[in-house]
Amino acid sequence: MRGNFLTGERPAKPTPSEQAPSQPTAGDNHRKRGMSQRSLRVWSIVHRWTSLICTAFMLLLCLTGLPLVFGHELDVVLGDAIEAPELPAAQANARATYDQILAAALKQHLGHVPQYMIWEPDEPLLPVIVTAPRADTPPDDTLSTVVDGRTAQALGLPPGKGSLKFVLLKLHVDMFAGLAGKLFLGAMGVMFLAAVVSGVVVYMPFWRKVGLGRVRLKKKRRIVWLDWHNALGMLTLVWAIIVGGTGSINTLADLLLEAWRNDQLAQMLAPYHGKPPMVASASVDDAVKVARGVAPEMIPSFVAFPGTRFSSPHHYTVFMRGDGILTTRMLRPVLIDASTGALTDSRELPWYLKLLLGSQPLHFGDFGGMPLKIFWAAFDVLTIVVLGSGLYLWLTRHNKRKRGASA
């Protein structure tokens, strides 16, 4: 009977001898088997409907996520990459000050104020300066400038809203629907995890009977597709759970960051509550130097300037990050008084932000260089096959019923 849920094959009718109890407890065993069949049927229904609900959106995420795995390489192919120019040997070790870098970016956009100075882990000598007409300008209305960290020469603007990479990223993150889109995709991620777990439960009887990953190539086409669906699903099981789970966590980023701003950040800024805004006079270099002293084992990730979302009208917030493979995204905020350059406060992030930031390398697969990117891309493609084959099995279910009726 168990094979019925996996292959669609009709079980042979039991003979009278098979129906007759051979022991006094056979009736109890039959009831236990019946309960097992009912449980398996419930799991099968869960797998079917969670899969149907999330498949289209999981395909969207896999298809958009695949090129994003090779984000830098995509920029190079499209001609959008900004590379550091070659310098004479005498200037190879030159480093501009952070204040010089900031001034170079502001010179490109007169009337703008700085919002963020960002150092990407894979391009530490090409800081990105985010500027806008106001410190509280929404992210969609800001401009970014890449500056050579050795010479303080502005190199240009990274790919903007019209670029292919931007479109892929927006589709992948929120489908151009903002927070609602993120939360919806997070719910689809939970559905996907339920589909994966229930799929394993439904597959287990077949696994016990004929072995893990077996594909019956001599059977009918639909059964072959089913076997490939199951085999590839088991092959990608761990990867799918990791990427699906971390992706769902990342959809909560806006809510978790807002919770941190209203809780821990508000506590650190409490002594400045009610004070009038001031003009930043402290050096960015001095602020980063103080932050390095607070977290000497970490390196700068980005600076939030006064008045932005992650600072206050009175502070620079220097976010320091880990220097290890899996700690690159683990941050520690250091608040520096923007008028005096003195340390205000610094605390470890709460557990929920550590969970969020710690999950990101496992989702993006960007901590192991090109070999890991290829591995991530390969499992992305295999997951697309699993999703597509599941959709095929659903769409061809009527053909199976018609063949059964004609037989």
Short mmCIF file of N, CA and C in Angstrom, two decimals, residues 223-396:
data_model
loop_
_atom_site.label_atom_id
_atom_site.label_comp_id
_atom_site.label_asym_id
_atom_site.label_seq_id
_atom_site.Cartn_x
_atom_site.Cartn_y
_atom_site.Cartn_z
N ILE A 223 6.72 7.71 -13.79
CA ILE A 223 7.39 7.12 -12.63
C ILE A 223 8.87 7.47 -12.64
N VAL A 224 9.47 7.50 -13.83
CA VAL A 224 10.88 7.92 -13.93
C VAL A 224 11.05 9.35 -13.44
N TRP A 225 10.12 10.22 -13.87
CA TRP A 225 10.17 11.62 -13.41
C TRP A 225 10.00 11.69 -11.89
N LEU A 226 9.10 10.87 -11.35
CA LEU A 226 8.88 10.85 -9.91
C LEU A 226 10.15 10.42 -9.18
N ASP A 227 10.81 9.38 -9.71
CA ASP A 227 12.04 8.91 -9.07
C ASP A 227 13.14 9.96 -9.12
N TRP A 228 13.26 10.65 -10.26
CA TRP A 228 14.25 11.72 -10.35
C TRP A 228 13.91 12.86 -9.38
N HIS A 229 12.64 13.18 -9.28
CA HIS A 229 12.18 14.22 -8.35
C HIS A 229 12.58 13.86 -6.92
N ASN A 230 12.34 12.60 -6.55
CA ASN A 230 12.67 12.17 -5.19
C ASN A 230 14.18 12.10 -4.96
N ALA A 231 14.90 11.54 -5.94
CA ALA A 231 16.35 11.38 -5.78
C ALA A 231 17.05 12.73 -5.68
N LEU A 232 16.71 13.65 -6.57
CA LEU A 232 17.35 14.97 -6.54
C LEU A 232 16.89 15.76 -5.31
N GLY A 233 15.65 15.53 -4.90
CA GLY A 233 15.17 16.18 -3.68
C GLY A 233 15.98 15.75 -2.47
N MET A 234 16.32 14.46 -2.38
CA MET A 234 17.15 14.00 -1.28
C MET A 234 18.58 14.51 -1.40
N LEU A 235 19.09 14.61 -2.63
CA LEU A 235 20.45 15.11 -2.84
C LEU A 235 20.59 16.56 -2.39
N THR A 236 19.56 17.35 -2.65
CA THR A 236 19.62 18.79 -2.33
C THR A 236 18.98 19.10 -0.97
N LEU A 237 18.64 18.07 -0.21
CA LEU A 237 17.86 18.26 1.02
C LEU A 237 18.51 19.26 1.98
N VAL A 238 19.75 19.01 2.35
CA VAL A 238 20.41 19.86 3.35
C VAL A 238 20.58 21.28 2.81
N TRP A 239 21.02 21.40 1.55
CA TRP A 239 21.21 22.72 0.94
C TRP A 239 19.89 23.48 0.91
N ALA A 240 18.82 22.79 0.52
CA ALA A 240 17.51 23.46 0.41
C ALA A 240 17.03 23.95 1.77
N ILE A 241 17.24 23.16 2.82
CA ILE A 241 16.82 23.57 4.16
C ILE A 241 17.64 24.77 4.62
N ILE A 242 18.96 24.73 4.38
CA ILE A 242 19.83 25.84 4.80
C ILE A 242 19.46 27.12 4.07
N VAL A 243 19.39 27.06 2.74
CA VAL A 243 19.14 28.27 1.96
C VAL A 243 17.70 28.75 2.15
N GLY A 244 16.75 27.82 2.19
CA GLY A 244 15.36 28.21 2.42
C GLY A 244 15.15 28.81 3.80
N GLY A 245 15.75 28.18 4.82
CA GLY A 245 15.60 28.70 6.18
C GLY A 245 16.26 30.05 6.37
N THR A 246 17.50 30.19 5.88
CA THR A 246 18.19 31.48 6.04
C THR A 246 17.53 32.56 5.19
N GLY A 247 16.98 32.18 4.05
CA GLY A 247 16.26 33.17 3.24
C GLY A 247 15.03 33.69 3.95
N SER A 248 14.31 32.81 4.62
CA SER A 248 13.12 33.24 5.37
C SER A 248 13.52 34.16 6.52
N ILE A 249 14.63 33.85 7.18
CA ILE A 249 15.11 34.72 8.26
C ILE A 249 15.45 36.11 7.71
N ASN A 250 16.07 36.16 6.55
CA ASN A 250 16.49 37.44 5.98
C ASN A 250 15.32 38.32 5.58
N THR A 251 14.16 37.73 5.31
CA THR A 251 13.00 38.56 4.98
C THR A 251 12.52 39.38 6.17
N LEU A 252 12.97 39.01 7.37
CA LEU A 252 12.59 39.74 8.58
C LEU A 252 13.57 40.85 8.92
N ALA A 253 14.55 41.11 8.04
CA ALA A 253 15.63 42.05 8.35
C ALA A 253 15.09 43.43 8.74
N ASP A 254 14.16 43.98 7.97
CA ASP A 254 13.65 45.32 8.26
C ASP A 254 13.00 45.38 9.63
N LEU A 255 12.22 44.36 9.97
CA LEU A 255 11.54 44.34 11.27
C LEU A 255 12.53 44.19 12.42
N LEU A 256 13.54 43.34 12.23
CA LEU A 256 14.52 43.12 13.29
C LEU A 256 15.39 44.36 13.49
N LEU A 257 15.76 45.02 12.40
CA LEU A 257 16.55 46.24 12.52
C LEU A 257 15.76 47.36 13.20
N GLU A 258 14.47 47.43 12.88
CA GLU A 258 13.63 48.45 13.51
C GLU A 258 13.49 48.16 15.01
N ALA A 259 13.37 46.87 15.35
CA ALA A 259 13.30 46.51 16.77
C ALA A 259 14.59 46.91 17.49
N TRP A 260 15.73 46.71 16.84
CA TRP A 260 17.01 47.11 17.44
C TRP A 260 17.10 48.62 17.61
N ARG A 261 16.66 49.36 16.62
CA ARG A 261 16.70 50.83 16.69
C ARG A 261 15.85 51.35 17.85
N ASN A 262 14.69 50.72 18.04
CA ASN A 262 13.78 51.18 19.09
C ASN A 262 14.16 50.68 20.48
N ASP A 263 15.08 49.71 20.53
CA ASP A 263 15.46 49.13 21.82
C ASP A 263 16.90 49.51 22.17
N GLN A 264 17.86 48.76 21.67
CA GLN A 264 19.25 48.96 22.08
C GLN A 264 19.82 50.30 21.63
N LEU A 265 19.59 50.66 20.37
CA LEU A 265 20.12 51.94 19.89
C LEU A 265 19.51 53.11 20.65
N ALA A 266 18.21 53.03 20.93
CA ALA A 266 17.55 54.10 21.70
C ALA A 266 18.15 54.22 23.10
N GLN A 267 18.51 53.09 23.72
CA GLN A 267 19.14 53.13 25.04
C GLN A 267 20.50 53.82 24.98
N MET A 268 21.28 53.50 23.94
CA MET A 268 22.61 54.10 23.83
C MET A 268 22.54 55.60 23.56
N LEU A 269 21.47 56.03 22.90
CA LEU A 269 21.34 57.44 22.54
C LEU A 269 20.55 58.25 23.57
N ALA A 270 20.09 57.60 24.62
CA ALA A 270 19.23 58.27 25.61
C ALA A 270 19.84 59.55 26.19
N PRO A 271 21.15 59.58 26.49
CA PRO A 271 21.71 60.83 27.05
C PRO A 271 21.61 62.03 26.12
N TYR A 272 21.40 61.80 24.83
CA TYR A 272 21.32 62.90 23.87
C TYR A 272 19.88 63.27 23.52
N HIS A 273 18.94 62.61 24.16
CA HIS A 273 17.53 62.85 23.84
C HIS A 273 17.16 64.30 24.15
N GLY A 274 16.54 64.96 23.17
CA GLY A 274 16.09 66.33 23.35
C GLY A 274 17.12 67.38 23.02
N LYS A 275 18.36 66.99 22.76
CA LYS A 275 19.39 67.97 22.41
C LYS A 275 19.19 68.43 20.97
N PRO A 276 19.48 69.69 20.67
CA PRO A 276 19.30 70.18 19.29
C PRO A 276 20.34 69.56 18.36
N PRO A 277 20.01 69.41 17.07
CA PRO A 277 20.98 68.90 16.09
C PRO A 277 22.22 69.77 16.05
N MET A 278 23.35 69.15 15.66
CA MET A 278 24.61 69.87 15.60
C MET A 278 25.29 69.59 14.26
N VAL A 279 26.28 70.39 13.96
CA VAL A 279 27.07 70.21 12.74
C VAL A 279 28.26 69.32 13.08
N ALA A 280 28.42 68.24 12.32
CA ALA A 280 29.53 67.32 12.58
C ALA A 280 30.85 68.01 12.31
N SER A 281 31.71 68.01 13.31
CA SER A 281 33.03 68.63 13.16
C SER A 281 34.17 67.65 13.39
N ALA A 282 33.87 66.51 13.98
CA ALA A 282 34.90 65.51 14.22
C ALA A 282 35.30 64.83 12.92
N SER A 283 36.53 64.41 12.85
CA SER A 283 37.05 63.74 11.66
C SER A 283 36.52 62.31 11.56
N VAL A 284 36.22 61.89 10.33
CA VAL A 284 35.82 60.50 10.12
C VAL A 284 36.98 59.58 10.47
N ASP A 285 38.20 59.99 10.14
CA ASP A 285 39.37 59.17 10.48
C ASP A 285 39.48 58.97 11.98
N ASP A 286 39.24 60.03 12.74
CA ASP A 286 39.31 59.91 14.20
C ASP A 286 38.21 58.99 14.73
N ALA A 287 37.02 59.08 14.14
CA ALA A 287 35.91 58.21 14.57
C ALA A 287 36.25 56.75 14.33
N VAL A 288 36.81 56.45 13.16
CA VAL A 288 37.18 55.06 12.86
C VAL A 288 38.31 54.60 13.78
N LYS A 289 39.23 55.51 14.10
CA LYS A 289 40.33 55.15 15.00
C LYS A 289 39.81 54.78 16.38
N VAL A 290 38.84 55.54 16.88
CA VAL A 290 38.24 55.22 18.17
C VAL A 290 37.53 53.86 18.11
N ALA A 291 36.82 53.61 17.02
CA ALA A 291 36.11 52.34 16.87
C ALA A 291 37.08 51.17 16.82
N ARG A 292 38.21 51.35 16.17
CA ARG A 292 39.23 50.29 16.14
C ARG A 292 39.75 50.00 17.55
N GLY A 293 39.84 51.04 18.37
CA GLY A 293 40.29 50.84 19.74
C GLY A 293 39.27 50.06 20.57
N VAL A 294 38.00 50.26 20.29
CA VAL A 294 36.93 49.54 21.00
C VAL A 294 36.88 48.08 20.59
N ALA A 295 37.06 47.81 19.30
CA ALA A 295 36.99 46.44 18.77
C ALA A 295 38.23 46.16 17.94
N PRO A 296 39.39 45.97 18.58
CA PRO A 296 40.65 45.84 17.84
C PRO A 296 40.74 44.60 16.97
N GLU A 297 39.92 43.59 17.28
CA GLU A 297 39.96 42.36 16.50
C GLU A 297 39.05 42.42 15.27
N MET A 298 38.38 43.56 15.09
CA MET A 298 37.44 43.72 13.98
C MET A 298 37.93 44.81 13.04
N ILE A 299 37.29 44.92 11.86
CA ILE A 299 37.65 45.94 10.88
C ILE A 299 36.39 46.71 10.48
N PRO A 300 36.54 47.94 9.97
CA PRO A 300 35.35 48.74 9.63
C PRO A 300 34.54 48.10 8.50
N SER A 301 33.23 48.10 8.67
CA SER A 301 32.31 47.65 7.63
C SER A 301 31.64 48.84 6.96
N PHE A 302 31.06 49.74 7.76
CA PHE A 302 30.52 50.98 7.21
C PHE A 302 30.34 52.01 8.32
N VAL A 303 30.29 53.26 7.90
CA VAL A 303 30.05 54.37 8.81
C VAL A 303 28.69 54.97 8.47
N ALA A 304 27.83 55.08 9.47
CA ALA A 304 26.55 55.78 9.31
C ALA A 304 26.74 57.21 9.83
N PHE A 305 26.48 58.19 8.96
CA PHE A 305 26.73 59.58 9.32
C PHE A 305 25.55 60.15 10.12
N PRO A 306 25.76 61.29 10.79
CA PRO A 306 24.70 61.87 11.62
C PRO A 306 23.39 62.09 10.86
N GLY A 307 22.29 61.73 11.54
CA GLY A 307 20.96 61.93 10.99
C GLY A 307 20.42 60.79 10.17
N THR A 308 21.22 59.74 9.95
CA THR A 308 20.75 58.61 9.15
C THR A 308 20.07 57.58 10.04
N ARG A 309 19.57 56.55 9.39
CA ARG A 309 18.73 55.57 10.08
C ARG A 309 19.47 54.85 11.21
N PHE A 310 20.76 54.62 11.06
CA PHE A 310 21.51 53.83 12.03
C PHE A 310 22.43 54.67 12.91
N SER A 311 22.15 55.96 12.98
CA SER A 311 22.91 56.83 13.88
C SER A 311 21.93 57.76 14.57
N SER A 312 22.37 58.97 14.87
CA SER A 312 21.50 60.00 15.44
C SER A 312 21.96 61.34 14.89
N PRO A 313 21.24 62.42 15.15
CA PRO A 313 21.72 63.73 14.68
C PRO A 313 23.04 64.16 15.32
N HIS A 314 23.52 63.39 16.32
CA HIS A 314 24.71 63.80 17.06
C HIS A 314 25.88 62.83 16.91
N HIS A 315 25.73 61.77 16.10
CA HIS A 315 26.73 60.71 16.13
C HIS A 315 27.13 60.19 14.74
N TYR A 316 28.38 59.77 14.68
CA TYR A 316 28.80 58.78 13.70
C TYR A 316 28.57 57.41 14.36
N THR A 317 28.07 56.46 13.60
CA THR A 317 28.05 55.07 14.08
C THR A 317 28.96 54.27 13.16
N VAL A 318 30.07 53.81 13.72
CA VAL A 318 31.01 52.99 12.96
C VAL A 318 30.66 51.53 13.24
N PHE A 319 30.25 50.82 12.21
CA PHE A 319 29.93 49.40 12.36
C PHE A 319 31.17 48.59 12.01
N MET A 320 31.71 47.93 13.02
CA MET A 320 32.86 47.06 12.84
C MET A 320 32.38 45.65 12.52
N ARG A 321 33.17 44.92 11.75
CA ARG A 321 32.77 43.55 11.37
C ARG A 321 33.90 42.57 11.67
N GLY A 322 33.51 41.28 11.73
CA GLY A 322 34.50 40.24 11.93
C GLY A 322 35.39 40.07 10.71
N ASP A 323 36.55 39.47 10.93
CA ASP A 323 37.52 39.31 9.85
C ASP A 323 37.66 37.86 9.42
N GLY A 324 36.79 36.97 9.93
CA GLY A 324 36.86 35.56 9.55
C GLY A 324 35.92 35.24 8.41
N ILE A 325 36.03 34.02 7.89
CA ILE A 325 35.23 33.61 6.74
C ILE A 325 33.74 33.70 7.05
N LEU A 326 33.34 33.21 8.21
CA LEU A 326 31.92 33.17 8.57
C LEU A 326 31.50 34.34 9.46
N THR A 327 32.44 35.24 9.78
CA THR A 327 32.09 36.36 10.66
C THR A 327 32.13 37.70 9.92
N THR A 328 32.26 37.64 8.60
CA THR A 328 32.37 38.87 7.82
C THR A 328 31.17 39.78 8.02
N ARG A 329 30.00 39.21 8.23
CA ARG A 329 28.78 40.01 8.36
C ARG A 329 28.37 40.23 9.81
N MET A 330 29.15 39.73 10.76
CA MET A 330 28.84 39.95 12.17
C MET A 330 29.34 41.33 12.58
N LEU A 331 28.43 42.19 13.03
CA LEU A 331 28.74 43.60 13.25
C LEU A 331 28.71 43.98 14.73
N ARG A 332 29.43 45.06 15.03
CA ARG A 332 29.36 45.69 16.35
C ARG A 332 29.30 47.20 16.15
N PRO A 333 28.23 47.86 16.59
CA PRO A 333 28.13 49.31 16.42
C PRO A 333 28.94 50.06 17.48
N VAL A 334 29.63 51.10 17.04
CA VAL A 334 30.39 51.97 17.94
C VAL A 334 29.91 53.40 17.70
N LEU A 335 29.30 54.02 18.70
CA LEU A 335 28.76 55.37 18.56
C LEU A 335 29.81 56.40 18.97
N ILE A 336 30.10 57.32 18.06
CA ILE A 336 31.10 58.36 18.28
C ILE A 336 30.41 59.72 18.22
N ASP A 337 30.63 60.54 19.23
CA ASP A 337 30.08 61.90 19.23
C ASP A 337 30.67 62.67 18.05
N ALA A 338 29.79 63.16 17.16
CA ALA A 338 30.24 63.79 15.92
C ALA A 338 30.82 65.17 16.13
N SER A 339 30.64 65.76 17.30
CA SER A 339 31.21 67.09 17.57
C SER A 339 32.54 67.01 18.31
N THR A 340 32.70 66.00 19.16
CA THR A 340 33.92 65.88 19.96
C THR A 340 34.82 64.73 19.53
N GLY A 341 34.26 63.74 18.81
CA GLY A 341 35.04 62.57 18.43
C GLY A 341 35.22 61.58 19.57
N ALA A 342 34.52 61.77 20.68
CA ALA A 342 34.65 60.88 21.84
C ALA A 342 33.68 59.70 21.72
N LEU A 343 34.06 58.61 22.36
CA LEU A 343 33.20 57.42 22.38
C LEU A 343 31.97 57.68 23.24
N THR A 344 30.79 57.36 22.69
CA THR A 344 29.54 57.46 23.45
C THR A 344 29.16 56.10 24.03
N ASP A 345 29.12 55.07 23.19
CA ASP A 345 28.73 53.74 23.67
C ASP A 345 29.01 52.72 22.58
N SER A 346 29.11 51.47 23.00
CA SER A 346 29.25 50.36 22.06
C SER A 346 28.79 49.09 22.76
N ARG A 347 27.92 48.34 22.11
CA ARG A 347 27.40 47.11 22.70
C ARG A 347 27.33 46.03 21.63
N GLU A 348 27.40 44.79 22.10
CA GLU A 348 27.17 43.68 21.18
C GLU A 348 25.72 43.69 20.72
N LEU A 349 25.50 43.29 19.50
CA LEU A 349 24.14 43.23 18.98
C LEU A 349 23.34 42.16 19.71
N PRO A 350 22.03 42.33 19.82
CA PRO A 350 21.20 41.31 20.46
C PRO A 350 21.17 40.02 19.63
N TRP A 351 20.68 38.96 20.28
CA TRP A 351 20.73 37.63 19.67
C TRP A 351 20.01 37.57 18.34
N TYR A 352 18.89 38.31 18.19
CA TYR A 352 18.12 38.18 16.96
C TYR A 352 18.86 38.79 15.76
N LEU A 353 19.66 39.84 15.99
CA LEU A 353 20.45 40.38 14.89
C LEU A 353 21.68 39.52 14.62
N LYS A 354 22.22 38.89 15.65
CA LYS A 354 23.31 37.93 15.42
C LYS A 354 22.82 36.75 14.58
N LEU A 355 21.60 36.30 14.87
CA LEU A 355 21.01 35.22 14.08
C LEU A 355 20.83 35.66 12.63
N LEU A 356 20.31 36.87 12.44
CA LEU A 356 20.11 37.40 11.09
C LEU A 356 21.43 37.51 10.33
N LEU A 357 22.41 38.16 10.93
CA LEU A 357 23.69 38.39 10.25
C LEU A 357 24.47 37.09 10.08
N GLY A 358 24.38 36.19 11.06
CA GLY A 358 25.07 34.92 10.95
C GLY A 358 24.50 34.02 9.88
N SER A 359 23.22 34.22 9.56
CA SER A 359 22.58 33.38 8.54
C SER A 359 22.93 33.82 7.12
N GLN A 360 23.38 35.05 6.95
CA GLN A 360 23.56 35.59 5.60
C GLN A 360 24.64 34.89 4.77
N PRO A 361 25.83 34.60 5.33
CA PRO A 361 26.80 33.86 4.51
C PRO A 361 26.28 32.51 4.04
N LEU A 362 25.50 31.84 4.90
CA LEU A 362 24.95 30.54 4.52
C LEU A 362 23.91 30.66 3.42
N HIS A 363 23.26 31.81 3.33
CA HIS A 363 22.28 32.01 2.27
C HIS A 363 22.95 32.43 0.97
N PHE A 364 23.89 33.35 1.05
CA PHE A 364 24.51 33.90 -0.16
C PHE A 364 25.60 32.99 -0.72
N GLY A 365 26.22 32.15 0.11
CA GLY A 365 27.30 31.30 -0.38
C GLY A 365 28.48 32.10 -0.89
N ASP A 366 28.79 33.21 -0.22
CA ASP A 366 29.83 34.11 -0.71
C ASP A 366 31.07 34.11 0.17
N PHE A 367 31.26 33.03 0.95
CA PHE A 367 32.38 33.02 1.88
C PHE A 367 33.47 32.03 1.48
N GLY A 368 33.38 31.42 0.32
CA GLY A 368 34.36 30.42 -0.08
C GLY A 368 34.93 30.61 -1.46
N GLY A 369 34.82 31.82 -2.00
CA GLY A 369 35.40 32.08 -3.31
C GLY A 369 34.63 31.41 -4.44
N MET A 370 35.27 31.30 -5.60
CA MET A 370 34.62 30.75 -6.79
C MET A 370 34.19 29.29 -6.62
N PRO A 371 34.99 28.41 -5.98
CA PRO A 371 34.52 27.02 -5.82
C PRO A 371 33.17 26.92 -5.12
N LEU A 372 32.99 27.71 -4.06
CA LEU A 372 31.70 27.66 -3.35
C LEU A 372 30.59 28.27 -4.19
N LYS A 373 30.90 29.31 -4.96
CA LYS A 373 29.89 29.90 -5.85
C LYS A 373 29.40 28.86 -6.85
N ILE A 374 30.33 28.09 -7.41
CA ILE A 374 29.95 27.04 -8.38
C ILE A 374 29.11 25.98 -7.70
N PHE A 375 29.49 25.59 -6.49
CA PHE A 375 28.71 24.62 -5.72
C PHE A 375 27.30 25.15 -5.48
N TRP A 376 27.19 26.40 -5.04
CA TRP A 376 25.88 27.01 -4.77
C TRP A 376 25.04 27.05 -6.05
N ALA A 377 25.67 27.43 -7.17
CA ALA A 377 24.94 27.51 -8.43
C ALA A 377 24.46 26.13 -8.88
N ALA A 378 25.30 25.10 -8.70
CA ALA A 378 24.92 23.75 -9.10
C ALA A 378 23.70 23.27 -8.32
N PHE A 379 23.69 23.51 -7.02
CA PHE A 379 22.55 23.08 -6.22
C PHE A 379 21.32 23.94 -6.49
N ASP A 380 21.53 25.18 -6.88
CA ASP A 380 20.41 26.01 -7.31
C ASP A 380 19.75 25.40 -8.54
N VAL A 381 20.57 24.98 -9.51
CA VAL A 381 20.03 24.37 -10.74
C VAL A 381 19.31 23.07 -10.41
N LEU A 382 19.89 22.24 -9.54
CA LEU A 382 19.24 20.99 -9.16
C LEU A 382 17.91 21.25 -8.47
N THR A 383 17.85 22.29 -7.67
CA THR A 383 16.59 22.63 -7.00
C THR A 383 15.54 23.08 -8.02
N ILE A 384 15.98 23.80 -9.05
CA ILE A 384 15.05 24.18 -10.13
C ILE A 384 14.48 22.93 -10.79
N VAL A 385 15.32 21.90 -10.99
CA VAL A 385 14.85 20.64 -11.58
C VAL A 385 13.85 19.96 -10.66
N VAL A 386 14.12 19.97 -9.35
CA VAL A 386 13.19 19.37 -8.39
C VAL A 386 11.85 20.08 -8.43
N LEU A 387 11.88 21.40 -8.43
CA LEU A 387 10.64 22.18 -8.48
C LEU A 387 9.90 21.96 -9.79
N GLY A 388 10.64 21.97 -10.89
CA GLY A 388 10.01 21.78 -12.20
C GLY A 388 9.42 20.39 -12.36
N SER A 389 10.13 19.37 -11.87
CA SER A 389 9.61 18.01 -11.99
C SER A 389 8.38 17.81 -11.10
N GLY A 390 8.38 18.45 -9.94
CA GLY A 390 7.18 18.38 -9.09
C GLY A 390 5.98 19.00 -9.76
N LEU A 391 6.21 20.13 -10.44
CA LEU A 391 5.13 20.78 -11.17
C LEU A 391 4.64 19.90 -12.32
N TYR A 392 5.58 19.25 -13.01
CA TYR A 392 5.22 18.34 -14.10
C TYR A 392 4.36 17.18 -13.58
N LEU A 393 4.75 16.62 -12.45
CA LEU A 393 3.98 15.50 -11.89
C LEU A 393 2.56 15.93 -11.53
N TRP A 394 2.42 17.16 -11.06
CA TRP A 394 1.08 17.66 -10.73
C TRP A 394 0.26 17.88 -11.99
N LEU A 395 0.87 18.46 -13.00
CA LEU A 395 0.13 18.77 -14.23
C LEU A 395 -0.27 17.52 -15.00
N THR A 396 0.48 16.43 -14.84
CA THR A 396 0.18 15.20 -15.58
C THR A 396 -0.61 14.20 -14.75
#
